[in-house]
């Protein structure tokens, strides 16, 4: 399967591909419109403070905008080893356009890969339903649209973060794996090595899903010494070496400077406190107490970690798993909460927000019910077990370890596509067109509900800073 054939839009996909592309372009245009007057000002800055203050899209970070504006290693290198380097060419392009037009073109430049990844995410999910699971064309279109009606999948189309890129890479991996399983082909070691290096380079944890793909496609052959060495050990070692070099080359020197500055500021502060009058010292202690209270509130939202160092510092053992499942994992990911709409959990949004209507919980229950019945219907499918193993891995790191559990919905592009894929096996097993009616109505409702809230938000422009 050559790259040209892989990315070429097929005849039966063309009409809906045009419609999907128009929707993607429209949403990105609305987002650019919302922020245009602020971010396109000549001499606008300082960028870090402005992006952090103005760019609020749930818990997503504006690091991509910052890197394309003023390139640096901004992502955590051991979790996103290649991401900063993938952004580097877009920074070069922005530098050229900024020199030419005198304004920061970051929004337009970042929108290009976002639109491309969103578009091909739709195409590859459509092909999974059509070519791997072998649904009828109407059912394929319905279930692919069903997925893109989910709240945080619609939002991911415009989010200047890495989640849309990850979604695209995971769906292309599952599509290739599904074709290999269906046709009895081997998952080549070089395919696995390349996909792992890029996919894990964007988000480290997603690299495990490439290894799972290799296992479910090749089965016992996965454990051949040659395959393990070339498809698993070699790319993993190469990626770790890349992250380690990146850390020592770019991150460690800055950490040393920051630590020296921190010690210097602490000494200067101590000297100032010693010279304060009793009244000034009392005011200082009050401000210090207020700052400490804010930090304590943030710590409560992030939960108690297993350890305070290493990878375990990102875990959470105190946040409610059950409430996280029905309010955030299968709740906010699928339907926006109207209260605290798109607020950041680490700023103003509570960890758990309750829906205004009981109907929202009914819709959530229907989506989960379709998922569960679909799993039962496809329980003998090796491809579905591959998808479920990927989903299970995400549930392990989020619900068991608690990584990102306080805002698990922002990770929806990493795993929510498993829901319509499982539902597709229900469609294949039932063989009735009547099933299209409830799923179609559910999809229409989600598009109207989520689409209205999102577009209303985007149609409210932020006034430029004078």
Short mmCIF file of C-alpha atoms in Angstrom, two decimals:
data_model
loop_
_atom_site.label_atom_id
_atom_site.label_comp_id
_atom_site.label_asym_id
_atom_site.label_seq_id
_atom_site.Cartn_x
_atom_site.Cartn_y
_atom_site.Cartn_z
CA UNK A 1 0.00 0.00 0.00
CA UNK A 2 1.85 3.09 -1.26
CA UNK A 3 1.48 6.49 0.47
CA UNK A 4 -0.17 7.87 -2.68
CA UNK A 5 -2.90 5.22 -2.62
CA UNK A 6 -3.24 5.53 1.13
CA UNK A 7 -4.01 9.26 1.04
CA UNK A 8 -5.86 9.41 -2.27
CA UNK A 9 -9.58 10.08 -1.78
CA UNK A 10 -11.55 7.26 -3.38
CA UNK A 11 -14.54 7.89 -5.71
CA UNK A 12 -17.18 6.83 -3.17
CA UNK A 13 -15.62 9.14 -0.58
CA UNK A 14 -15.49 12.29 -2.69
CA UNK A 15 -18.91 13.85 -2.05
CA UNK A 16 -18.79 13.49 1.72
CA UNK A 17 -15.08 14.39 1.71
CA UNK A 18 -16.00 17.77 0.21
CA UNK A 19 -18.73 18.30 2.82
CA UNK A 20 -16.41 17.28 5.69
CA UNK A 21 -13.63 19.53 4.42
CA UNK A 22 -16.03 22.49 4.20
CA UNK A 23 -17.14 21.94 7.80
CA UNK A 24 -13.53 21.67 8.98
CA UNK A 25 -12.55 24.84 7.13
CA UNK A 26 -15.61 26.68 8.48
CA UNK A 27 -14.84 25.77 12.11
CA UNK A 28 -11.20 26.82 11.76
CA UNK A 29 -12.25 30.04 10.04
CA UNK A 30 -14.58 30.82 12.97
CA UNK A 31 -11.80 30.19 15.47
CA UNK A 32 -9.40 32.42 13.54
CA UNK A 33 -12.15 35.07 13.40
CA UNK A 34 -12.58 34.90 17.18
CA UNK A 35 -8.89 35.51 17.93
CA UNK A 36 -7.86 37.43 14.78
CA UNK A 37 -8.03 41.00 16.09
CA UNK A 38 -5.94 40.06 19.10
CA UNK A 39 -3.25 37.82 17.66
CA UNK A 40 -2.72 39.64 14.35
CA UNK A 41 -1.72 42.97 15.85
CA UNK A 42 1.74 44.16 14.72
CA UNK A 43 4.14 44.00 17.64
CA UNK A 44 1.66 41.94 19.67
CA UNK A 45 3.20 40.40 22.75
CA UNK A 46 4.68 39.23 25.03
CA UNK A 47 3.29 36.05 23.48
CA UNK A 48 3.54 33.71 26.45
CA UNK A 49 1.43 35.88 28.74
CA UNK A 50 -1.05 36.82 26.01
CA UNK A 51 -1.63 33.26 24.78
CA UNK A 52 -1.92 31.95 28.33
CA UNK A 53 -4.37 34.70 29.27
CA UNK A 54 -6.55 34.80 26.15
CA UNK A 55 -6.46 31.35 24.52
CA UNK A 56 -8.90 29.36 26.65
CA UNK A 57 -10.13 26.10 25.14
CA UNK A 58 -10.83 23.81 28.06
CA UNK A 59 -7.55 22.32 29.34
CA UNK A 60 -5.69 22.49 26.04
CA UNK A 61 -2.39 24.38 26.12
CA UNK A 62 -1.35 27.07 23.59
CA UNK A 63 2.14 25.58 23.32
CA UNK A 64 1.85 25.01 19.56
CA UNK A 65 1.00 28.69 18.99
CA UNK A 66 3.95 29.65 21.18
CA UNK A 67 6.37 27.33 19.38
CA UNK A 68 5.28 28.45 15.91
CA UNK A 69 5.62 32.09 17.03
CA UNK A 70 8.95 31.78 18.83
CA UNK A 71 10.33 28.24 18.51
CA UNK A 72 11.71 26.47 21.54
CA UNK A 73 11.45 23.08 23.27
CA UNK A 74 8.18 23.78 25.06
CA UNK A 75 6.66 20.28 25.33
CA UNK A 76 7.78 17.85 28.02
CA UNK A 77 10.51 16.00 26.13
CA UNK A 78 9.96 12.51 27.57
CA UNK A 79 6.22 12.62 26.87
CA UNK A 80 6.43 14.36 23.45
CA UNK A 81 9.98 13.74 22.18
CA UNK A 82 9.50 14.75 18.52
CA UNK A 83 6.69 17.28 18.75
CA UNK A 84 8.85 20.40 18.96
CA UNK A 85 10.87 19.29 15.94
CA UNK A 86 7.73 18.57 13.92
CA UNK A 87 6.62 22.14 14.66
CA UNK A 88 9.98 23.66 13.63
CA UNK A 89 9.21 23.87 9.85
CA UNK A 90 5.99 25.77 10.63
CA UNK A 91 8.01 28.22 12.72
CA UNK A 92 10.30 28.81 9.73
CA UNK A 93 7.26 29.47 7.53
CA UNK A 94 5.84 31.88 10.10
CA UNK A 95 9.15 33.70 10.31
CA UNK A 96 9.07 34.28 6.57
CA UNK A 97 5.44 35.40 6.51
CA UNK A 98 5.95 37.67 9.51
CA UNK A 99 8.90 39.34 7.77
CA UNK A 100 6.79 39.72 4.62
CA UNK A 101 3.51 40.99 6.11
CA UNK A 102 4.61 42.39 9.47
CA UNK A 103 2.08 40.37 11.48
CA UNK A 104 2.05 37.03 13.29
CA UNK A 105 0.41 34.48 10.96
CA UNK A 106 0.45 31.70 13.59
CA UNK A 107 -3.29 31.01 13.47
CA UNK A 108 -3.36 30.45 9.72
CA UNK A 109 -0.23 28.29 9.75
CA UNK A 110 -1.32 26.04 12.64
CA UNK A 111 -4.75 25.61 11.04
CA UNK A 112 -3.19 23.87 8.02
CA UNK A 113 -1.94 20.68 9.76
CA UNK A 114 -5.02 20.70 12.00
CA UNK A 115 -7.35 20.66 9.00
CA UNK A 116 -5.30 18.01 7.20
CA UNK A 117 -5.19 15.69 10.23
CA UNK A 118 -8.91 16.20 10.96
CA UNK A 119 -9.85 15.50 7.35
CA UNK A 120 -7.81 12.31 7.08
CA UNK A 121 -9.00 11.16 10.50
CA UNK A 122 -12.50 11.18 9.02
CA UNK A 123 -11.31 9.39 5.87
CA UNK A 124 -9.49 6.60 7.72
CA UNK A 125 -12.30 6.04 10.21
CA UNK A 126 -14.69 5.82 7.24
CA UNK A 127 -12.41 3.22 5.61
CA UNK A 128 -12.22 1.22 8.83
CA UNK A 129 -16.00 0.95 8.86
CA UNK A 130 -16.29 0.36 5.13
CA UNK A 131 -13.29 -1.83 4.21
CA UNK A 132 -12.32 -3.54 7.46
CA UNK A 133 -15.71 -4.07 9.16
CA UNK A 134 -17.50 -4.11 5.77
CA UNK A 135 -20.57 -2.03 6.54
CA UNK A 136 -22.91 -0.65 3.90
CA UNK A 137 -22.09 2.81 2.63
CA UNK A 138 -24.94 4.54 4.49
CA UNK A 139 -24.06 2.88 7.80
CA UNK A 140 -20.41 3.73 7.30
CA UNK A 141 -21.19 7.41 6.76
CA UNK A 142 -23.59 7.48 9.72
CA UNK A 143 -21.15 5.97 12.22
CA UNK A 144 -18.25 8.14 11.04
CA UNK A 145 -20.46 11.21 11.43
CA UNK A 146 -21.56 9.85 14.82
CA UNK A 147 -17.96 9.99 16.00
CA UNK A 148 -17.42 13.54 14.76
CA UNK A 149 -20.58 14.69 16.55
CA UNK A 150 -18.84 14.04 19.90
CA UNK A 151 -18.05 17.28 21.73
CA UNK A 152 -14.29 16.96 22.08
CA UNK A 153 -13.86 15.53 18.60
CA UNK A 154 -15.58 18.60 17.14
CA UNK A 155 -13.41 20.75 19.38
CA UNK A 156 -10.21 18.91 18.40
CA UNK A 157 -10.66 20.17 14.83
CA UNK A 158 -9.66 23.67 15.94
CA UNK A 159 -7.51 23.03 19.03
CA UNK A 160 -3.89 24.21 18.52
CA UNK A 161 -2.49 21.19 20.34
CA UNK A 162 -1.14 17.74 19.47
CA UNK A 163 -4.31 15.68 20.04
CA UNK A 164 -5.62 15.91 16.47
CA UNK A 165 -2.24 14.77 15.16
CA UNK A 166 -2.32 11.81 17.54
CA UNK A 167 -5.87 10.92 16.46
CA UNK A 168 -4.80 10.88 12.82
CA UNK A 169 -1.74 8.70 13.52
CA UNK A 170 -3.75 6.22 15.62
CA UNK A 171 -6.52 5.88 13.03
CA UNK A 172 -4.08 5.31 10.17
CA UNK A 173 -2.35 2.66 12.33
CA UNK A 174 -5.66 0.91 13.03
CA UNK A 175 -6.66 1.09 9.35
CA UNK A 176 -3.40 -0.50 8.19
CA UNK A 177 -3.71 -3.13 10.93
CA UNK A 178 -7.31 -3.90 9.97
CA UNK A 179 -6.41 -4.35 6.31
CA UNK A 180 -3.54 -6.66 7.27
CA UNK A 181 -5.79 -8.77 9.51
CA UNK A 182 -8.50 -8.99 6.87
CA UNK A 183 -6.12 -9.96 4.05
CA UNK A 184 -3.84 -12.15 6.17
CA UNK A 185 -0.83 -9.91 5.66
CA UNK A 186 2.07 -9.38 8.04
CA UNK A 187 2.57 -6.09 9.85
CA UNK A 188 6.08 -5.38 8.52
CA UNK A 189 8.78 -4.54 11.02
CA UNK A 190 9.67 -1.32 9.21
CA UNK A 191 6.01 -0.24 9.22
CA UNK A 192 5.85 -0.76 12.97
CA UNK A 193 9.20 0.97 13.53
CA UNK A 194 8.25 4.08 11.53
CA UNK A 195 4.74 4.33 12.97
CA UNK A 196 6.02 3.86 16.52
CA UNK A 197 8.79 6.45 16.20
CA UNK A 198 6.39 9.10 14.86
CA UNK A 199 3.32 8.20 16.94
CA UNK A 200 5.22 7.84 20.22
CA UNK A 201 7.28 10.88 19.25
CA UNK A 202 4.09 12.95 19.29
CA UNK A 203 2.67 11.31 22.45
CA UNK A 204 4.77 8.62 24.12
CA UNK A 205 1.90 6.53 25.53
CA UNK A 206 0.32 6.12 22.08
CA UNK A 207 3.39 4.24 20.89
CA UNK A 208 2.18 1.25 22.92
CA UNK A 209 -0.79 1.02 20.55
CA UNK A 210 1.54 0.51 17.61
CA UNK A 211 3.11 -2.44 19.44
CA UNK A 212 -0.39 -3.78 20.18
CA UNK A 213 -1.19 -3.50 16.47
CA UNK A 214 1.90 -5.52 15.63
CA UNK A 215 0.90 -8.18 18.15
CA UNK A 216 -2.75 -8.54 17.04
CA UNK A 217 -1.79 -8.63 13.36
CA UNK A 218 1.24 -10.95 13.57
CA UNK A 219 0.20 -12.95 16.67
CA UNK A 220 2.98 -15.42 17.51
CA UNK A 221 5.27 -13.98 14.83
CA UNK A 222 5.36 -10.77 16.88
CA UNK A 223 7.69 -12.58 19.31
CA UNK A 224 10.22 -13.58 16.69
CA UNK A 225 13.65 -12.25 17.77
CA UNK A 226 14.13 -10.38 14.49
CA UNK A 227 10.74 -8.63 14.74
CA UNK A 228 11.15 -7.79 18.42
CA UNK A 229 14.61 -6.36 17.81
CA UNK A 230 13.81 -4.30 14.71
CA UNK A 231 10.17 -3.33 15.37
CA UNK A 232 10.21 -2.89 19.15
CA UNK A 233 13.65 -2.56 20.74
CA UNK A 234 15.35 -0.51 18.00
CA UNK A 235 12.70 2.25 17.56
CA UNK A 236 12.09 2.43 21.33
CA UNK A 237 15.81 2.83 22.00
CA UNK A 238 16.13 5.40 19.22
CA UNK A 239 13.22 7.44 20.57
CA UNK A 240 14.57 7.32 24.11
CA UNK A 241 17.98 8.42 22.85
CA UNK A 242 16.31 11.28 20.99
CA UNK A 243 14.44 12.41 24.11
CA UNK A 244 17.58 12.14 26.28
CA UNK A 245 19.68 14.14 23.79
CA UNK A 246 16.90 16.72 23.51
CA UNK A 247 16.72 17.07 27.29
CA UNK A 248 20.46 17.53 27.79
CA UNK A 249 20.86 19.78 24.73
CA UNK A 250 17.90 22.13 25.22
CA UNK A 251 16.14 21.63 28.55
CA UNK A 252 18.82 20.97 31.18
CA UNK A 253 20.81 24.21 30.59
CA UNK A 254 17.62 26.27 31.03
CA UNK A 255 16.68 24.33 34.15
CA UNK A 256 20.08 25.16 35.67
CA UNK A 257 19.64 28.85 34.85
CA UNK A 258 16.13 28.86 36.32
CA UNK A 259 17.36 27.14 39.48
CA UNK A 260 20.14 29.72 39.89
CA UNK A 261 17.63 32.53 39.34
CA UNK A 262 15.27 30.94 41.86
CA UNK A 263 18.00 30.82 44.53
CA UNK A 264 19.01 34.40 43.76
CA UNK A 265 15.40 35.66 43.99
CA UNK A 266 14.90 33.78 47.27
CA UNK A 267 17.98 35.48 48.76
CA UNK A 268 16.83 38.89 47.52
CA UNK A 269 13.35 38.30 48.94
CA UNK A 270 14.78 37.29 52.31
CA UNK A 271 16.85 40.46 52.38
CA UNK A 272 13.80 42.61 51.58
CA UNK A 273 11.70 40.89 54.26
CA UNK A 274 14.40 41.53 56.86
CA UNK A 275 14.22 45.25 56.06
CA UNK A 276 10.39 45.48 56.16
CA UNK A 277 8.49 47.31 58.84
CA UNK A 278 6.04 45.25 60.97
CA UNK A 279 3.10 46.57 58.93
CA UNK A 280 4.78 45.74 55.59
CA UNK A 281 5.69 42.29 56.86
CA UNK A 282 2.09 41.64 57.90
CA UNK A 283 0.87 42.63 54.40
CA UNK A 284 3.52 40.40 52.86
CA UNK A 285 2.42 37.42 54.95
CA UNK A 286 -1.21 37.94 53.92
CA UNK A 287 -0.28 37.90 50.22
CA UNK A 288 1.84 34.81 50.78
CA UNK A 289 -1.10 33.08 52.48
CA UNK A 290 -3.42 33.95 49.56
CA UNK A 291 -0.95 32.52 47.05
CA UNK A 292 -0.59 29.39 49.16
CA UNK A 293 -4.38 29.00 49.25
CA UNK A 294 -4.55 29.18 45.43
CA UNK A 295 -1.81 26.55 45.16
CA UNK A 296 -3.68 24.29 47.60
CA UNK A 297 -6.88 24.60 45.53
CA UNK A 298 -4.97 23.65 42.38
CA UNK A 299 -3.38 20.70 44.20
CA UNK A 300 -6.84 19.47 45.21
CA UNK A 301 -7.95 19.52 41.57
CA UNK A 302 -4.86 17.67 40.34
CA UNK A 303 -5.27 15.03 43.05
CA UNK A 304 -2.73 13.21 45.19
CA UNK A 305 0.04 11.53 43.13
CA UNK A 306 1.54 8.11 43.90
CA UNK A 307 4.98 9.72 44.09
CA UNK A 308 6.30 13.29 43.83
CA UNK A 309 9.00 12.51 41.27
CA UNK A 310 9.47 10.79 37.90
CA UNK A 311 6.53 9.71 35.75
CA UNK A 312 4.47 8.88 38.88
CA UNK A 313 4.19 12.58 39.75
CA UNK A 314 1.53 12.81 36.99
CA UNK A 315 -0.65 10.11 38.62
CA UNK A 316 -3.73 10.71 40.80
CA UNK A 317 -5.07 8.35 43.45
CA UNK A 318 -7.65 10.65 45.08
CA UNK A 319 -10.06 11.78 42.32
CA UNK A 320 -13.32 9.80 42.11
CA UNK A 321 -13.15 7.24 39.29
CA UNK A 322 -16.91 6.62 39.11
CA UNK A 323 -17.83 10.29 38.87
CA UNK A 324 -15.02 10.82 36.36
CA UNK A 325 -16.56 8.15 34.14
CA UNK A 326 -20.09 9.52 33.89
CA UNK A 327 -19.36 13.27 34.10
CA UNK A 328 -16.11 13.49 32.16
CA UNK A 329 -15.03 10.34 30.31
CA UNK A 330 -18.38 9.44 28.72
CA UNK A 331 -19.96 12.77 29.64
CA UNK A 332 -18.01 15.88 28.66
CA UNK A 333 -16.15 13.98 25.93
CA UNK A 334 -19.47 13.34 24.15
CA UNK A 335 -21.62 16.31 25.27
CA UNK A 336 -20.46 19.68 26.47
CA UNK A 337 -21.61 20.78 29.90
CA UNK A 338 -23.29 24.17 29.57
CA UNK A 339 -22.03 25.38 32.92
CA UNK A 340 -18.32 26.31 32.91
CA UNK A 341 -18.27 25.85 29.12
CA UNK A 342 -14.70 25.25 27.86
CA UNK A 343 -13.19 26.48 31.13
CA UNK A 344 -9.86 25.08 32.30
CA UNK A 345 -9.99 22.67 35.24
CA UNK A 346 -6.70 24.05 36.55
CA UNK A 347 -8.11 27.61 36.56
CA UNK A 348 -11.84 28.08 37.19
CA UNK A 349 -13.68 24.89 36.15
CA UNK A 350 -14.50 22.39 38.93
CA UNK A 351 -13.28 18.84 38.33
CA UNK A 352 -16.92 17.69 38.09
CA UNK A 353 -19.74 19.68 36.50
CA UNK A 354 -23.34 18.45 36.53
CA UNK A 355 -25.54 18.56 33.41
CA UNK A 356 -28.52 20.91 33.44
CA UNK A 357 -30.88 18.28 31.98
CA UNK A 358 -31.58 14.65 32.86
CA UNK A 359 -31.82 14.05 29.11
CA UNK A 360 -28.05 14.54 28.82
CA UNK A 361 -27.48 11.49 31.04
CA UNK A 362 -29.98 9.51 28.95
CA UNK A 363 -28.00 10.36 25.79
CA UNK A 364 -24.77 9.33 27.51
CA UNK A 365 -26.34 6.03 28.58
CA UNK A 366 -27.47 5.34 24.98
CA UNK A 367 -23.97 5.98 23.61
CA UNK A 368 -22.43 3.65 26.21
CA UNK A 369 -25.14 1.03 25.63
CA UNK A 370 -24.42 0.98 21.88
CA UNK A 371 -20.73 0.58 22.74
CA UNK A 372 -21.30 -2.36 25.09
CA UNK A 373 -23.71 -4.20 22.78
CA UNK A 374 -21.29 -3.65 19.91
CA UNK A 375 -18.50 -5.26 21.93
CA UNK A 376 -20.67 -8.32 22.49
CA UNK A 377 -21.59 -8.53 18.80
CA UNK A 378 -17.96 -8.25 17.73
CA UNK A 379 -16.46 -10.37 20.48
CA UNK A 380 -14.96 -12.82 17.96
CA UNK A 381 -13.29 -10.11 15.88
CA UNK A 382 -9.53 -9.86 16.25
CA UNK A 383 -9.64 -6.31 14.94
CA UNK A 384 -12.14 -5.25 17.61
CA UNK A 385 -9.96 -6.80 20.29
CA UNK A 386 -7.07 -4.73 18.96
CA UNK A 387 -9.19 -1.58 19.29
CA UNK A 388 -10.37 -2.58 22.75
CA UNK A 389 -6.81 -3.28 23.89
CA UNK A 390 -5.86 0.26 22.84
CA UNK A 391 -8.92 1.61 24.66
CA UNK A 392 -8.09 -0.53 27.69
CA UNK A 393 -4.54 0.82 27.81
CA UNK A 394 -5.88 4.38 27.90
CA UNK A 395 -8.34 3.43 30.63
CA UNK A 396 -5.45 1.95 32.61
CA UNK A 397 -3.37 5.12 32.52
CA UNK A 398 -6.35 7.44 33.09
CA UNK A 399 -8.68 5.54 35.44
CA UNK A 400 -6.23 3.25 37.25
CA UNK A 401 -3.08 5.38 37.41
CA UNK A 402 -5.09 8.59 37.27
CA UNK A 403 -2.98 10.36 34.65
CA UNK A 404 -4.97 13.40 33.49
CA UNK A 405 -8.12 12.05 35.14
CA UNK A 406 -9.18 15.53 36.26
CA UNK A 407 -9.50 16.54 32.59
CA UNK A 408 -9.70 13.16 30.85
CA UNK A 409 -12.10 14.56 28.23
CA UNK A 410 -9.33 16.55 26.51
CA UNK A 411 -7.70 13.19 25.69
CA UNK A 412 -10.86 12.02 23.86
CA UNK A 413 -9.20 12.02 20.39
CA UNK A 414 -6.86 9.30 21.67
CA UNK A 415 -9.55 6.70 22.33
CA UNK A 416 -13.17 7.74 21.68
CA UNK A 417 -13.11 6.41 18.09
CA UNK A 418 -13.35 2.92 19.63
CA UNK A 419 -17.01 3.65 20.51
CA UNK A 420 -18.31 3.97 16.92
CA UNK A 421 -16.00 1.12 15.81
CA UNK A 422 -17.59 -1.19 18.39
CA UNK A 423 -21.06 0.07 17.44
CA UNK A 424 -20.24 -0.84 13.84
CA UNK A 425 -20.20 -4.52 14.82
CA UNK A 426 -23.74 -4.11 16.16
CA UNK A 427 -24.77 -2.75 12.74
CA UNK A 428 -23.04 -5.65 11.01
CA UNK A 429 -24.69 -8.25 13.24
CA UNK A 430 -28.26 -6.93 13.30
CA UNK A 431 -28.67 -6.46 9.52
CA UNK A 432 -31.59 -4.06 9.88
CA UNK A 433 -32.00 -0.55 8.57
CA UNK A 434 -34.21 0.36 11.55
CA UNK A 435 -31.06 0.74 13.65
CA UNK A 436 -30.14 3.76 11.55
CA UNK A 437 -33.07 5.73 12.97
CA UNK A 438 -32.06 5.91 16.67
CA UNK A 439 -28.34 6.30 15.86
CA UNK A 440 -29.16 8.91 13.23
CA UNK A 441 -31.33 10.87 15.67
CA UNK A 442 -28.62 10.59 18.32
CA UNK A 443 -26.02 11.88 15.87
CA UNK A 444 -28.25 14.74 14.76
CA UNK A 445 -28.94 15.75 18.36
CA UNK A 446 -25.24 15.74 19.26
CA UNK A 447 -24.36 17.81 16.18
CA UNK A 448 -27.05 20.37 17.00
CA UNK A 449 -26.32 20.50 20.74
CA UNK A 450 -22.51 20.51 20.57
CA UNK A 451 -22.40 22.49 17.35
CA UNK A 452 -24.62 25.26 18.70
CA UNK A 453 -22.58 25.71 21.88
CA UNK A 454 -19.27 25.65 20.01
CA UNK A 455 -20.26 28.00 17.19
CA UNK A 456 -21.90 30.44 19.63
CA UNK A 457 -18.59 30.52 21.49
CA UNK A 458 -16.57 31.01 18.30
CA UNK A 459 -18.83 33.78 17.01
CA UNK A 460 -17.95 35.91 20.02
CA UNK A 461 -14.72 37.69 19.04
CA UNK A 462 -12.19 38.75 21.65
CA UNK A 463 -11.43 42.45 21.50
CA UNK A 464 -7.87 43.34 20.61
CA UNK A 465 -5.60 44.70 23.32
CA UNK A 466 -4.98 48.40 22.73
#
